[in-house]
Amino acid sequence: MKVDVILGLQWGDEGKGKLVDVICPSYPIIARFQGGPNAGHSLVIHGKKMVLNTIPSGIFRNGSTNVAGSGMVLNPVGMLREIKQLESLGIPVKERLVLSRRAHLILPTHPLLDSALEQVKGDDKIGSTLKGIGPAYSDKTARQGIRLGDLDNGRLEPNFREQIARHTNELMRFGADLSQLDTLCDEWMRSLDEIATYTRTDTEFYLNNELDRGVPILAEGAQGTLLDLEFGSYPFVTSSHTTVAGVCSGLGVAPHRIGKVMGIFKAYCTRVGSGPFPTELNNETGEFLRQTGHEFGATTGRPRRCGWIDLPALRYAIMLNGVTDLIMTKADVLSELTEIGVCTHYRTSAGQTSHLPADLEGVEPVFRMIPGWHHSLTESTSEDSLPPQLLHYIDLLEEELNRPIRIVSVGPDRRQTIHRG
Ligand code: GDP
Ligand code: IMO
Ligand code: MG
């Protein structure tokens, strides 16, 4: 059996949570492979919106097993809060959640360091979610991180004290306010004690054994390809590997075990935080997309920057991930527009290109305008009910991207999903 993957092709928030929830009945196991509480994955369950940060989006499905893989960074405080909220809704999280012993822990000082580092950067700040992601992955790379499995070897408490002392020195140099640190550390330790009562295991063995037994697995990406540490719009990226390579390194599965790679994108484009965004619309159309698409961060509430779809960026993301199937979301948000812009290529100082350059500064998008559909999509449940102009848009994208769009999502609800052949 294989690991099928669903991951974002843009700058995150493509609708991964909704789509994992829609397709996960075919997968007994759903596994997150990277990132942490910087993610905000929204699902609408019986008309109620839920946002998941750390827990995989299969958690609502009966009989599912949801794995927080070794490539993730976990904050016990936030994770426990998320778990308690799910349990209060009657979700048996203890039965459905498995945590990797290799996953790294976000310490109470990591978010403080994240804020301090952002402040120092001033106008050049990344616009991070301030969840401590960068500092936690930096400690992992510097080989001084603390892992969930350290609960089992007696090293957790001494290492914790050592790391907090080191971080405190660093924070003092930044002049950070440390008045709440003791309280934060107590809360962190108490939360970790409770998290320790949930299943933790060597998930790389668990996942490979399940594949050997014929159980299909769905890997759920967080963030998006353009936020990837290696191939995103560096330095305005996150600190993990958001591409399909991250599935292998973050779950411990070999490349030949990867099956379908489902790349998800919005019918337009958004970005939250700083960094280049060639197709951004700083005008009333951008504002229209933000308001109509409710483009405000699921984790931080920040307004998302909005713009037209960017085909060079999508082609690049498809190439990097070996995408086999496309999923398009939020076509309904474009319904009232007379014209829709499609960036087909860029103009750069070196001439025209349909490739995404390593440095996006100074890149100018070239748009083709196509007619809108003036037709509400939110009640559409099959391809026959889609307006011809939208079908034309889908054909154009399939031709330009050279991949089939297998699913078109026309609203946040599970039911608002059109499966195509
Ligand atoms: P994720 O991070 O990729 O899971 O995406 P987010 O949950 O951060 O942002 C996507 C937002 O769009 C959420 O509010 C979803 O409920 C919503 N959404 C998902 N698919 C659709 C869609 O097809 N149409 C509309 N209008 N909203 C959608
Ligand atoms: P989901 O999984 C959108 C962005 C932040 C910032 C940059 C670095 O919901 O799609 P970080 O806190 O990771 O150090 O921030 O990455 N970012 C996201 N943008 N969706 C996300 O996750 C994001 N996670 C991080 O805004 O620009
Ligand atoms: Mg999100």
PDB file of N, CA and C in Angstrom, residues 247-319:
ATOM      1  N   VAL A 247       7.308  14.510   3.326  1.00  0.00           N
ATOM      2  CA  VAL A 247       6.530  13.329   3.736  1.00  0.00           C
ATOM      3  C   VAL A 247       7.494  12.200   4.084  1.00  0.00           C
ATOM      4  N   CYS A 248       8.509  12.020   3.223  1.00  0.00           N
ATOM      5  CA  CYS A 248       9.484  10.945   3.470  1.00  0.00           C
ATOM      6  C   CYS A 248      10.290  11.243   4.728  1.00  0.00           C
ATOM      7  N   SER A 249      10.802  12.485   4.826  1.00  0.00           N
ATOM      8  CA  SER A 249      11.651  12.778   5.987  1.00  0.00           C
ATOM      9  C   SER A 249      10.824  12.943   7.257  1.00  0.00           C
ATOM     10  N   GLY A 250       9.603  13.401   7.134  1.00  0.00           N
ATOM     11  CA  GLY A 250       8.802  13.709   8.327  1.00  0.00           C
ATOM     12  C   GLY A 250       7.952  12.548   8.829  1.00  0.00           C
ATOM     13  N   LEU A 251       7.822  11.485   8.012  1.00  0.00           N
ATOM     14  CA  LEU A 251       7.072  10.311   8.496  1.00  0.00           C
ATOM     15  C   LEU A 251       7.950   9.070   8.530  1.00  0.00           C
ATOM     16  N   GLY A 252       9.093   9.143   7.828  1.00  0.00           N
ATOM     17  CA  GLY A 252       9.949   7.949   7.778  1.00  0.00           C
ATOM     18  C   GLY A 252       9.438   6.915   6.806  1.00  0.00           C
ATOM     19  N   VAL A 253       8.897   7.382   5.670  1.00  0.00           N
ATOM     20  CA  VAL A 253       8.496   6.425   4.630  1.00  0.00           C
ATOM     21  C   VAL A 253       9.385   6.660   3.404  1.00  0.00           C
ATOM     22  N   ALA A 254       9.700   5.596   2.707  1.00  0.00           N
ATOM     23  CA  ALA A 254      10.615   5.691   1.568  1.00  0.00           C
ATOM     24  C   ALA A 254       9.891   6.287   0.359  1.00  0.00           C
ATOM     25  N   PRO A 255      10.645   6.939  -0.560  1.00  0.00           N
ATOM     26  CA  PRO A 255      10.011   7.569  -1.729  1.00  0.00           C
ATOM     27  C   PRO A 255       9.114   6.615  -2.539  1.00  0.00           C
ATOM     28  N   HIS A 256       9.535   5.348  -2.682  1.00  0.00           N
ATOM     29  CA  HIS A 256       8.717   4.445  -3.519  1.00  0.00           C
ATOM     30  C   HIS A 256       7.366   4.129  -2.872  1.00  0.00           C
ATOM     31  N   ARG A 257       7.197   4.512  -1.625  1.00  0.00           N
ATOM     32  CA  ARG A 257       5.908   4.247  -0.964  1.00  0.00           C
ATOM     33  C   ARG A 257       4.928   5.401  -1.154  1.00  0.00           C
ATOM     34  N   ILE A 258       5.352   6.467  -1.824  1.00  0.00           N
ATOM     35  CA  ILE A 258       4.434   7.594  -2.082  1.00  0.00           C
ATOM     36  C   ILE A 258       3.540   7.231  -3.270  1.00  0.00           C
ATOM     37  N   GLY A 259       2.253   7.412  -3.102  1.00  0.00           N
ATOM     38  CA  GLY A 259       1.293   7.119  -4.179  1.00  0.00           C
ATOM     39  C   GLY A 259       0.864   8.403  -4.865  1.00  0.00           C
ATOM     40  N   LYS A 260      -0.446   8.681  -4.766  1.00  0.00           N
ATOM     41  CA  LYS A 260      -0.975   9.904  -5.392  1.00  0.00           C
ATOM     42  C   LYS A 260      -0.453  11.133  -4.662  1.00  0.00           C
ATOM     43  N   VAL A 261      -0.162  12.180  -5.397  1.00  0.00           N
ATOM     44  CA  VAL A 261       0.169  13.463  -4.764  1.00  0.00           C
ATOM     45  C   VAL A 261      -0.896  14.465  -5.202  1.00  0.00           C
ATOM     46  N   MET A 262      -1.776  14.775  -4.272  1.00  0.00           N
ATOM     47  CA  MET A 262      -2.892  15.684  -4.586  1.00  0.00           C
ATOM     48  C   MET A 262      -2.485  17.109  -4.211  1.00  0.00           C
ATOM     49  N   GLY A 263      -2.389  17.951  -5.222  1.00  0.00           N
ATOM     50  CA  GLY A 263      -1.979  19.338  -4.998  1.00  0.00           C
ATOM     51  C   GLY A 263      -3.214  20.217  -4.952  1.00  0.00           C
ATOM     52  N   ILE A 264      -3.337  20.976  -3.882  1.00  0.00           N
ATOM     53  CA  ILE A 264      -4.547  21.778  -3.693  1.00  0.00           C
ATOM     54  C   ILE A 264      -4.212  23.258  -3.873  1.00  0.00           C
ATOM     55  N   PHE A 265      -5.099  23.958  -4.589  1.00  0.00           N
ATOM     56  CA  PHE A 265      -4.892  25.398  -4.811  1.00  0.00           C
ATOM     57  C   PHE A 265      -6.225  26.112  -4.837  1.00  0.00           C
ATOM     58  N   LYS A 266      -6.172  27.394  -4.490  1.00  0.00           N
ATOM     59  CA  LYS A 266      -7.368  28.239  -4.601  1.00  0.00           C
ATOM     60  C   LYS A 266      -7.522  28.711  -6.043  1.00  0.00           C
ATOM     61  N   ALA A 267      -8.740  29.044  -6.442  1.00  0.00           N
ATOM     62  CA  ALA A 267      -8.994  29.556  -7.789  1.00  0.00           C
ATOM     63  C   ALA A 267      -8.386  30.948  -7.963  1.00  0.00           C
ATOM     64  N   TYR A 268      -7.902  31.515  -6.858  1.00  0.00           N
ATOM     65  CA  TYR A 268      -7.139  32.755  -6.905  1.00  0.00           C
ATOM     66  C   TYR A 268      -5.913  32.502  -6.016  1.00  0.00           C
ATOM     67  N   CYS A 269      -5.382  33.506  -5.335  1.00  0.00           N
ATOM     68  CA  CYS A 269      -4.185  33.253  -4.544  1.00  0.00           C
ATOM     69  C   CYS A 269      -4.191  34.152  -3.309  1.00  0.00           C
ATOM     70  N   THR A 270      -3.678  33.634  -2.193  1.00  0.00           N
ATOM     71  CA  THR A 270      -3.567  34.468  -0.991  1.00  0.00           C
ATOM     72  C   THR A 270      -2.210  34.224  -0.339  1.00  0.00           C
ATOM     73  N   ARG A 271      -1.851  35.167   0.502  1.00  0.00           N
ATOM     74  CA  ARG A 271      -0.623  35.019   1.288  1.00  0.00           C
ATOM     75  C   ARG A 271      -0.828  35.785   2.589  1.00  0.00           C
ATOM     76  N   VAL A 272      -0.372  35.237   3.702  1.00  0.00           N
ATOM     77  CA  VAL A 272      -0.441  35.958   4.968  1.00  0.00           C
ATOM     78  C   VAL A 272       0.984  36.063   5.495  1.00  0.00           C
ATOM     79  N   GLY A 273       1.346  37.253   5.951  1.00  0.00           N
ATOM     80  CA  GLY A 273       2.737  37.492   6.342  1.00  0.00           C
ATOM     81  C   GLY A 273       3.462  38.236   5.226  1.00  0.00           C
ATOM     82  N   SER A 274       4.761  38.511   5.468  1.00  0.00           N
ATOM     83  CA  SER A 274       5.519  39.322   4.511  1.00  0.00           C
ATOM     84  C   SER A 274       6.052  38.474   3.365  1.00  0.00           C
ATOM     85  N   GLY A 275       6.663  39.179   2.404  1.00  0.00           N
ATOM     86  CA  GLY A 275       7.337  38.483   1.304  1.00  0.00           C
ATOM     87  C   GLY A 275       6.703  38.765  -0.031  1.00  0.00           C
ATOM     88  N   PRO A 276       7.426  38.440  -1.105  1.00  0.00           N
ATOM     89  CA  PRO A 276       6.948  38.759  -2.445  1.00  0.00           C
ATOM     90  C   PRO A 276       5.674  37.998  -2.813  1.00  0.00           C
ATOM     91  N   PHE A 277       4.842  38.636  -3.594  1.00  0.00           N
ATOM     92  CA  PHE A 277       3.571  38.049  -4.034  1.00  0.00           C
ATOM     93  C   PHE A 277       3.250  38.734  -5.366  1.00  0.00           C
ATOM     94  N   PRO A 278       3.807  38.201  -6.475  1.00  0.00           N
ATOM     95  CA  PRO A 278       3.721  38.896  -7.762  1.00  0.00           C
ATOM     96  C   PRO A 278       2.301  39.268  -8.195  1.00  0.00           C
ATOM     97  N   THR A 279       1.317  38.430  -7.942  1.00  0.00           N
ATOM     98  CA  THR A 279      -0.030  38.701  -8.484  1.00  0.00           C
ATOM     99  C   THR A 279      -0.942  39.407  -7.476  1.00  0.00           C
ATOM    100  N   GLU A 280      -0.345  39.939  -6.409  1.00  0.00           N
ATOM    101  CA  GLU A 280      -1.160  40.600  -5.367  1.00  0.00           C
ATOM    102  C   GLU A 280      -1.959  41.766  -5.955  1.00  0.00           C
ATOM    103  N   LEU A 281      -3.204  41.900  -5.478  1.00  0.00           N
ATOM    104  CA  LEU A 281      -4.059  43.006  -5.913  1.00  0.00           C
ATOM    105  C   LEU A 281      -4.250  43.958  -4.744  1.00  0.00           C
ATOM    106  N   ASN A 282      -3.554  45.087  -4.810  1.00  0.00           N
ATOM    107  CA  ASN A 282      -3.731  46.095  -3.763  1.00  0.00           C
ATOM    108  C   ASN A 282      -4.809  47.079  -4.200  1.00  0.00           C
ATOM    109  N   ASN A 283      -5.986  46.578  -4.471  1.00  0.00           N
ATOM    110  CA  ASN A 283      -7.066  47.446  -4.961  1.00  0.00           C
ATOM    111  C   ASN A 283      -8.412  46.882  -4.497  1.00  0.00           C
ATOM    112  N   GLU A 284      -9.480  47.388  -5.071  1.00  0.00           N
ATOM    113  CA  GLU A 284     -10.796  46.952  -4.557  1.00  0.00           C
ATOM    114  C   GLU A 284     -11.087  45.499  -4.916  1.00  0.00           C
ATOM    115  N   THR A 285     -10.468  44.990  -5.996  1.00  0.00           N
ATOM    116  CA  THR A 285     -10.699  43.567  -6.318  1.00  0.00           C
ATOM    117  C   THR A 285     -10.048  42.690  -5.241  1.00  0.00           C
ATOM    118  N   GLY A 286      -8.848  43.106  -4.789  1.00  0.00           N
ATOM    119  CA  GLY A 286      -8.186  42.376  -3.705  1.00  0.00           C
ATOM    120  C   GLY A 286      -9.046  42.401  -2.452  1.00  0.00           C
ATOM    121  N   GLU A 287      -9.625  43.556  -2.178  1.00  0.00           N
ATOM    122  CA  GLU A 287     -10.484  43.700  -0.996  1.00  0.00           C
ATOM    123  C   GLU A 287     -11.747  42.850  -1.162  1.00  0.00           C
ATOM    124  N   PHE A 288     -12.282  42.816  -2.402  1.00  0.00           N
ATOM    125  CA  PHE A 288     -13.464  41.991  -2.677  1.00  0.00           C
ATOM    126  C   PHE A 288     -13.152  40.518  -2.376  1.00  0.00           C
ATOM    127  N   LEU A 289     -11.987  40.050  -2.836  1.00  0.00           N
ATOM    128  CA  LEU A 289     -11.612  38.643  -2.603  1.00  0.00           C
ATOM    129  C   LEU A 289     -11.486  38.362  -1.113  1.00  0.00           C
ATOM    130  N   ARG A 290     -10.878  39.346  -0.388  1.00  0.00           N
ATOM    131  CA  ARG A 290     -10.669  39.159   1.062  1.00  0.00           C
ATOM    132  C   ARG A 290     -12.012  39.050   1.795  1.00  0.00           C
ATOM    133  N   GLN A 291     -12.937  39.944   1.441  1.00  0.00           N
ATOM    134  CA  GLN A 291     -14.228  39.951   2.150  1.00  0.00           C
ATOM    135  C   GLN A 291     -15.076  38.755   1.723  1.00  0.00           C
ATOM    136  N   THR A 292     -15.159  38.512   0.406  1.00  0.00           N
ATOM    137  CA  THR A 292     -16.032  37.433  -0.078  1.00  0.00           C
ATOM    138  C   THR A 292     -15.475  36.066   0.333  1.00  0.00           C
ATOM    139  N   GLY A 293     -14.141  35.944   0.299  1.00  0.00           N
ATOM    140  CA  GLY A 293     -13.533  34.657   0.637  1.00  0.00           C
ATOM    141  C   GLY A 293     -13.234  34.512   2.117  1.00  0.00           C
ATOM    142  N   HIS A 294     -13.650  35.507   2.925  1.00  0.00           N
ATOM    143  CA  HIS A 294     -13.336  35.505   4.375  1.00  0.00           C
ATOM    144  C   HIS A 294     -11.856  35.214   4.576  1.00  0.00           C
ATOM    145  N   GLU A 295     -11.040  35.970   3.897  1.00  0.00           N
ATOM    146  CA  GLU A 295      -9.601  35.710   3.910  1.00  0.00           C
ATOM    147  C   GLU A 295      -8.934  36.389   5.107  1.00  0.00           C
ATOM    148  N   PHE A 296      -9.160  35.787   6.254  1.00  0.00           N
ATOM    149  CA  PHE A 296      -8.530  36.228   7.497  1.00  0.00           C
ATOM    150  C   PHE A 296      -7.947  34.968   8.136  1.00  0.00           C
ATOM    151  N   GLY A 297      -6.694  35.071   8.627  1.00  0.00           N
ATOM    152  CA  GLY A 297      -5.982  33.874   9.095  1.00  0.00           C
ATOM    153  C   GLY A 297      -6.750  33.040  10.111  1.00  0.00           C
ATOM    154  N   ALA A 298      -6.763  31.709   9.899  1.00  0.00           N
ATOM    155  CA  ALA A 298      -7.457  30.803  10.823  1.00  0.00           C
ATOM    156  C   ALA A 298      -6.705  30.711  12.154  1.00  0.00           C
ATOM    157  N   THR A 299      -5.394  30.999  12.158  1.00  0.00           N
ATOM    158  CA  THR A 299      -4.594  30.892  13.380  1.00  0.00           C
ATOM    159  C   THR A 299      -4.429  32.241  14.056  1.00  0.00           C
ATOM    160  N   THR A 300      -4.173  33.276  13.253  1.00  0.00           N
ATOM    161  CA  THR A 300      -3.830  34.576  13.846  1.00  0.00           C
ATOM    162  C   THR A 300      -4.895  35.644  13.596  1.00  0.00           C
ATOM    163  N   GLY A 301      -5.863  35.388  12.724  1.00  0.00           N
ATOM    164  CA  GLY A 301      -6.905  36.377  12.424  1.00  0.00           C
ATOM    165  C   GLY A 301      -6.418  37.509  11.529  1.00  0.00           C
ATOM    166  N   ARG A 302      -5.142  37.458  11.094  1.00  0.00           N
ATOM    167  CA  ARG A 302      -4.623  38.549  10.258  1.00  0.00           C
ATOM    168  C   ARG A 302      -5.297  38.534   8.881  1.00  0.00           C
ATOM    169  N   PRO A 303      -5.527  39.742   8.302  1.00  0.00           N
ATOM    170  CA  PRO A 303      -6.075  39.759   6.936  1.00  0.00           C
ATOM    171  C   PRO A 303      -5.071  39.117   5.977  1.00  0.00           C
ATOM    172  N   ARG A 304      -5.575  38.273   5.083  1.00  0.00           N
ATOM    173  CA  ARG A 304      -4.682  37.658   4.095  1.00  0.00           C
ATOM    174  C   ARG A 304      -4.575  38.576   2.879  1.00  0.00           C
ATOM    175  N   ARG A 305      -3.395  38.643   2.310  1.00  0.00           N
ATOM    176  CA  ARG A 305      -3.210  39.384   1.066  1.00  0.00           C
ATOM    177  C   ARG A 305      -3.819  38.541  -0.063  1.00  0.00           C
ATOM    178  N   CYS A 306      -4.481  39.209  -1.023  1.00  0.00           N
ATOM    179  CA  CYS A 306      -5.185  38.452  -2.063  1.00  0.00           C
ATOM    180  C   CYS A 306      -4.742  38.892  -3.453  1.00  0.00           C
ATOM    181  N   GLY A 307      -4.786  37.978  -4.400  1.00  0.00           N
ATOM    182  CA  GLY A 307      -4.418  38.312  -5.777  1.00  0.00           C
ATOM    183  C   GLY A 307      -4.922  37.245  -6.734  1.00  0.00           C
ATOM    184  N   TRP A 308      -4.611  37.429  -8.021  1.00  0.00           N
ATOM    185  CA  TRP A 308      -5.037  36.463  -9.036  1.00  0.00           C
ATOM    186  C   TRP A 308      -4.201  35.193  -8.984  1.00  0.00           C
ATOM    187  N   ILE A 309      -4.702  34.171  -9.616  1.00  0.00           N
ATOM    188  CA  ILE A 309      -3.999  32.884  -9.687  1.00  0.00           C
ATOM    189  C   ILE A 309      -2.675  33.065 -10.449  1.00  0.00           C
ATOM    190  N   ASP A 310      -1.653  32.325 -10.034  1.00  0.00           N
ATOM    191  CA  ASP A 310      -0.309  32.495 -10.579  1.00  0.00           C
ATOM    192  C   ASP A 310       0.139  31.153 -11.175  1.00  0.00           C
ATOM    193  N   LEU A 311       0.056  31.057 -12.519  1.00  0.00           N
ATOM    194  CA  LEU A 311       0.368  29.760 -13.145  1.00  0.00           C
ATOM    195  C   LEU A 311       1.860  29.383 -13.093  1.00  0.00           C
ATOM    196  N   PRO A 312       2.794  30.331 -13.289  1.00  0.00           N
ATOM    197  CA  PRO A 312       4.199  29.916 -13.139  1.00  0.00           C
ATOM    198  C   PRO A 312       4.471  29.333 -11.747  1.00  0.00           C
ATOM    199  N   ALA A 313       3.884  29.953 -10.720  1.00  0.00           N
ATOM    200  CA  ALA A 313       4.096  29.444  -9.355  1.00  0.00           C
ATOM    201  C   ALA A 313       3.461  28.061  -9.203  1.00  0.00           C
ATOM    202  N   LEU A 314       2.280  27.866  -9.794  1.00  0.00           N
ATOM    203  CA  LEU A 314       1.625  26.550  -9.683  1.00  0.00           C
ATOM    204  C   LEU A 314       2.407  25.478 -10.446  1.00  0.00           C
ATOM    205  N   ARG A 315       2.898  25.844 -11.628  1.00  0.00           N
ATOM    206  CA  ARG A 315       3.681  24.859 -12.409  1.00  0.00           C
ATOM    207  C   ARG A 315       4.915  24.414 -11.619  1.00  0.00           C
ATOM    208  N   TYR A 316       5.529  25.381 -10.972  1.00  0.00           N
ATOM    209  CA  TYR A 316       6.729  25.108 -10.169  1.00  0.00           C
ATOM    210  C   TYR A 316       6.376  24.162  -9.021  1.00  0.00           C
ATOM    211  N   ALA A 317       5.279  24.449  -8.343  1.00  0.00           N
ATOM    212  CA  ALA A 317       4.863  23.614  -7.206  1.00  0.00           C
ATOM    213  C   ALA A 317       4.493  22.207  -7.676  1.00  0.00           C
ATOM    214  N   ILE A 318       3.879  22.117  -8.845  1.00  0.00           N
ATOM    215  CA  ILE A 318       3.493  20.803  -9.394  1.00  0.00           C
ATOM    216  C   ILE A 318       4.751  19.991  -9.715  1.00  0.00           C
ATOM    217  N   MET A 319       5.743  20.685 -10.288  1.00  0.00           N
ATOM    218  CA  MET A 319       7.012  20.019 -10.628  1.00  0.00           C
ATOM    219  C   MET A 319       7.718  19.508  -9.366  1.00  0.00           C
TER     220      MET A 319
END
